[in-house]
PDB file of C-alpha atoms in Angstrom:
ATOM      1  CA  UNK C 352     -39.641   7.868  29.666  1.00 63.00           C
ATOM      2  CA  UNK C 353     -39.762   4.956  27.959  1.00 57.00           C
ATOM      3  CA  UNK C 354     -38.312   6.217  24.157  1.00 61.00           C
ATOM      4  CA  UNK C 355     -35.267   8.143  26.750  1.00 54.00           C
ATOM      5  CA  UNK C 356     -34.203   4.613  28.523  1.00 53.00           C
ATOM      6  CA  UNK C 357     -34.348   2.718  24.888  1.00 59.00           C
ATOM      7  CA  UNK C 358     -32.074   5.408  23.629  1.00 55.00           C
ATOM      8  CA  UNK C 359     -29.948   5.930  26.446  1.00 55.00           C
ATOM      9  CA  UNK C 360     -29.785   1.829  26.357  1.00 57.00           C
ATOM     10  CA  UNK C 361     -29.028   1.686  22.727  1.00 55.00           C
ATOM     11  CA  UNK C 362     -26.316   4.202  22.836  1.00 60.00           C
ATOM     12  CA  UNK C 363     -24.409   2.624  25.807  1.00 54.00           C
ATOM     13  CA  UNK C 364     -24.867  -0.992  23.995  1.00 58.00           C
ATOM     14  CA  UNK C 365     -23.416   0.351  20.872  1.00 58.00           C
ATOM     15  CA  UNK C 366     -20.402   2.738  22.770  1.00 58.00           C
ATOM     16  CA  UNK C 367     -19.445  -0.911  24.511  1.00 57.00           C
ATOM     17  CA  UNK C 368     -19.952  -2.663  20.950  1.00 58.00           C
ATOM     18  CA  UNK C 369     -17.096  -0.317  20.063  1.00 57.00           C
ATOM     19  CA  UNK C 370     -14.165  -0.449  22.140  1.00 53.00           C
ATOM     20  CA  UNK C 371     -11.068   0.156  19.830  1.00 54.00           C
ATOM     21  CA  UNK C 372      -8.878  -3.137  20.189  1.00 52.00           C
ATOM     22  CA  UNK C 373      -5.992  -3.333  21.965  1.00 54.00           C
ATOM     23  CA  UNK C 374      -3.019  -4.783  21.180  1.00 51.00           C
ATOM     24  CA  UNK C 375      -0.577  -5.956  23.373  1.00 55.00           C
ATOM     25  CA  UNK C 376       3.101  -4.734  23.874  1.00 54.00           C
ATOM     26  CA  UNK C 377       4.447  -7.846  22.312  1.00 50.00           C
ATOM     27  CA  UNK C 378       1.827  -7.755  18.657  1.00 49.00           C
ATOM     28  CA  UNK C 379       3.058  -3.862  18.873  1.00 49.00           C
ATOM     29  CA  UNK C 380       6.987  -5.079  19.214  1.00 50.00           C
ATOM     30  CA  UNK C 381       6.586  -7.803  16.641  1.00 46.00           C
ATOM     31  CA  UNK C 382       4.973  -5.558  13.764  1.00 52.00           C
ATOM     32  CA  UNK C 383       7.793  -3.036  14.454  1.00 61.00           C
ATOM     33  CA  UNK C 384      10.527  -5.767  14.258  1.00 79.00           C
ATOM     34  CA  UNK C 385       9.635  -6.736  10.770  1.00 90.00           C
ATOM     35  CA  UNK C 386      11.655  -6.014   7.347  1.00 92.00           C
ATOM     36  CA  UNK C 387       8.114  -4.534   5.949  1.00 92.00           C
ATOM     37  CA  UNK C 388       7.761  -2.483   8.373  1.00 91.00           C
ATOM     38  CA  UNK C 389      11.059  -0.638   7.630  1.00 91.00           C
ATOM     39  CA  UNK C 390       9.550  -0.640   4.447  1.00 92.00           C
ATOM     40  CA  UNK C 391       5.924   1.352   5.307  1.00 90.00           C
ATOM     41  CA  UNK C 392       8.206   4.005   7.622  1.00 90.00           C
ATOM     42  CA  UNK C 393       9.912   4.754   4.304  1.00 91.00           C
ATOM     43  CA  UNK C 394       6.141   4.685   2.139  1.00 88.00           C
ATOM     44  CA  UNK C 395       3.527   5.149   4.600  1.00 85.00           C
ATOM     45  CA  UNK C 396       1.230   6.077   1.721  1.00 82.00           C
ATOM     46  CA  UNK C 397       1.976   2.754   0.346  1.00 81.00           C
ATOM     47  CA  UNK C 398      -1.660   1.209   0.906  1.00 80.00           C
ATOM     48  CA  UNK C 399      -3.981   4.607   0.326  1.00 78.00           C
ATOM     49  CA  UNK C 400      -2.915   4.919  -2.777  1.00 73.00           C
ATOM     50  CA  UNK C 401      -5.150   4.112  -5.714  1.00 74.00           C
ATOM     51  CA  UNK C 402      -2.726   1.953  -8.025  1.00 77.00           C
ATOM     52  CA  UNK C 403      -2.040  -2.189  -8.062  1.00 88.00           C
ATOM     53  CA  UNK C 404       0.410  -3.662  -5.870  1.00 91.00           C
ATOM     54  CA  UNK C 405       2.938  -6.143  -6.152  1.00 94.00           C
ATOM     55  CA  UNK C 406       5.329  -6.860  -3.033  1.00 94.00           C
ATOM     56  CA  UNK C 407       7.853  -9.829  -2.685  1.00 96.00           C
ATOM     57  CA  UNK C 408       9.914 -10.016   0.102  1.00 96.00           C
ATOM     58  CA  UNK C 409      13.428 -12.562   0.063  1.00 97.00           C
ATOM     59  CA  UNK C 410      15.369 -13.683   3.462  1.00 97.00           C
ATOM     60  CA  UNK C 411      18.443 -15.202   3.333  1.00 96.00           C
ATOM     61  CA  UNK C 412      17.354 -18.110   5.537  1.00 94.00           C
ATOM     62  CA  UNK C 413      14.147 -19.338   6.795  1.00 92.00           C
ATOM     63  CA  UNK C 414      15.231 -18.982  10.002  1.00 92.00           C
ATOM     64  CA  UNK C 415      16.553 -16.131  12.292  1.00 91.00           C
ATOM     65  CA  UNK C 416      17.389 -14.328   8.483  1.00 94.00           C
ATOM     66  CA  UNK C 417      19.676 -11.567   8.339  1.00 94.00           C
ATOM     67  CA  UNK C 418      19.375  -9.997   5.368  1.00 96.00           C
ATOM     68  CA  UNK C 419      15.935  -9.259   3.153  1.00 97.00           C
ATOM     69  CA  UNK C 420      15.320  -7.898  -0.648  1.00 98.00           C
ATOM     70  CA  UNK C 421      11.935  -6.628  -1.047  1.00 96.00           C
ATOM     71  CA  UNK C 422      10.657  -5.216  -4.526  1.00 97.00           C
ATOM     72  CA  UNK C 423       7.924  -3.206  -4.349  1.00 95.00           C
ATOM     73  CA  UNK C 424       5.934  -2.254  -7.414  1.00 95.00           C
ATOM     74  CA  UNK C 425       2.907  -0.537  -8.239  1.00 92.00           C
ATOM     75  CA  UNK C 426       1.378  -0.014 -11.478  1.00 89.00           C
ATOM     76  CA  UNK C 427      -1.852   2.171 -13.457  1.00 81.00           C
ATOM     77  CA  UNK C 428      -0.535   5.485 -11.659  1.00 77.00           C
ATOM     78  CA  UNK C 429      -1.235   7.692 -14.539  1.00 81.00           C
ATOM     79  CA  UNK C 430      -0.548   8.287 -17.903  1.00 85.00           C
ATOM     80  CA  UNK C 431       2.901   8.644 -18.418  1.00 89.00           C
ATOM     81  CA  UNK C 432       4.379   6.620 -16.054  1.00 92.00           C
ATOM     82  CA  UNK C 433       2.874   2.777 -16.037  1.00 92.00           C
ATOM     83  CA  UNK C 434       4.920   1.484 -13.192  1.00 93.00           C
ATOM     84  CA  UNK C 435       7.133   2.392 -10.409  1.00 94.00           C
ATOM     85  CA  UNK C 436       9.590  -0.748  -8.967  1.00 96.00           C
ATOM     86  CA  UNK C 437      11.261   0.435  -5.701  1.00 96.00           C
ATOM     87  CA  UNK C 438      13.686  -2.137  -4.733  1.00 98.00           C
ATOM     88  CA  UNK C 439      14.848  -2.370  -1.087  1.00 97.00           C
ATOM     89  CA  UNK C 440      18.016  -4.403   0.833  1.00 97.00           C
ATOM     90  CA  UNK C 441      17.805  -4.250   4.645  1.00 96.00           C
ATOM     91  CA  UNK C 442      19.686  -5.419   7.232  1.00 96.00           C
ATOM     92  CA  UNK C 443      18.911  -6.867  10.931  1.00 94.00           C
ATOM     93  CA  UNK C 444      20.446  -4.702  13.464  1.00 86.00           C
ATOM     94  CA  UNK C 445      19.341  -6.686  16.283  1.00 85.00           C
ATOM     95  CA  UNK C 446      15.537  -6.244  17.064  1.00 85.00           C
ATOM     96  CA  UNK C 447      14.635  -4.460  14.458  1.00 90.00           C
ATOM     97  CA  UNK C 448      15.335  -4.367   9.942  1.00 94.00           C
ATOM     98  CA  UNK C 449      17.195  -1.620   8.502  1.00 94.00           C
ATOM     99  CA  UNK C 450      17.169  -0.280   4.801  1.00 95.00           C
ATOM    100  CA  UNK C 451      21.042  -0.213   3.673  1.00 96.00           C
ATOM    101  CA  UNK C 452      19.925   0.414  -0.135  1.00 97.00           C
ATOM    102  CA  UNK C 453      17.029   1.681  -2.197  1.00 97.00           C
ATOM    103  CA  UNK C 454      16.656   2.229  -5.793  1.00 97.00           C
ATOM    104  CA  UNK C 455      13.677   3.387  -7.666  1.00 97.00           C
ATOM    105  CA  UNK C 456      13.209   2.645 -11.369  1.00 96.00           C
ATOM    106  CA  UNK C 457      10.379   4.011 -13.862  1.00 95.00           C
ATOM    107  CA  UNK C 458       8.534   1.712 -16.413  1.00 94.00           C
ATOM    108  CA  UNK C 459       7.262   4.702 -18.755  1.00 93.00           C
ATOM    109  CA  UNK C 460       4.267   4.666 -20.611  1.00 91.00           C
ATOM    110  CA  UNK C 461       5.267   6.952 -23.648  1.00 90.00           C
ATOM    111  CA  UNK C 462       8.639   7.538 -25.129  1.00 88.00           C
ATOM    112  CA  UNK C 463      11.327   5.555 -26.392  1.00 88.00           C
ATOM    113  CA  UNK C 464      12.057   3.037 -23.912  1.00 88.00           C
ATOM    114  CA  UNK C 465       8.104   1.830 -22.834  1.00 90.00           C
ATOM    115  CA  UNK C 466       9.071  -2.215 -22.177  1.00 92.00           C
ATOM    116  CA  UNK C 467      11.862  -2.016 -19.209  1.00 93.00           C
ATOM    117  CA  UNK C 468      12.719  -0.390 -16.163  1.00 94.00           C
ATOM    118  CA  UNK C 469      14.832   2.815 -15.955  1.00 95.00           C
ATOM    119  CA  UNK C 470      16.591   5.213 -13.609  1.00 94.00           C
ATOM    120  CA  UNK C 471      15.708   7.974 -15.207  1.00 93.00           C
ATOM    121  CA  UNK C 472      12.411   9.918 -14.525  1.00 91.00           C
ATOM    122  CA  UNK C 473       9.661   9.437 -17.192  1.00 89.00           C
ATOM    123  CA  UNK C 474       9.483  12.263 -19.945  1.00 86.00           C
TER     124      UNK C 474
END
């Protein structure tokens, strides 16, 4: 009787330990208001992948900006391409940030052209 209350007493202690967090209606607006948010809808994979990351975001202003450039690059992905740069310009459309322009580039790692950026898909 004894071993069933402990284990029945454990379990309930550790179910209560548990309780997912929630977050409130405001964190959940906030997050979803943000230019790198915009961002993640259009790379949700961004962080499970295995590869180094390099993000920087730009605002026009430091306050209440308008427009945002954020250049997002990750490198090691495998052996013939060293590093994709994915280069983003959003807009604020009230509440919430809007991609107006993308454009992906290729750093190669074999080939001709192994030192830049280019457009064109690594051979």
């Amino acid at each position: 009787m004894y071993k069933v209350c402990m284990v029945l007493g454990c379990s309930l202690f550790l179910a209560a330990c548990n309780q997912p967090a929630v977050q409130s209606q405001q964190q959940a607006e906030l997050q979803k208001s943000t230019a790198m948010h915009a961002v993640l809808l259009d790379q949700p994979n961004l962080f499970h992948q295995d590869s180094n990351l390099k993000i920087d975001q730009q605002f026009n202003r430091a306050e209440n900006p308008t427009d945002a450039q954020i250049l997002v690059e990750q490198t090691q992905l495998d052996d013939s391409v060293r590093a994709i740069r994915t280069e983003y310009q959003l807009k604020r459309d009230q509440d919430s940030w809007k991609v107006v322009n993308k454009k992906q580039s290729y750093q190669c790692a074999r080939g001709q052209n192994t030192q830049t950026f280019q457009f064109e898909l690594c051979p």
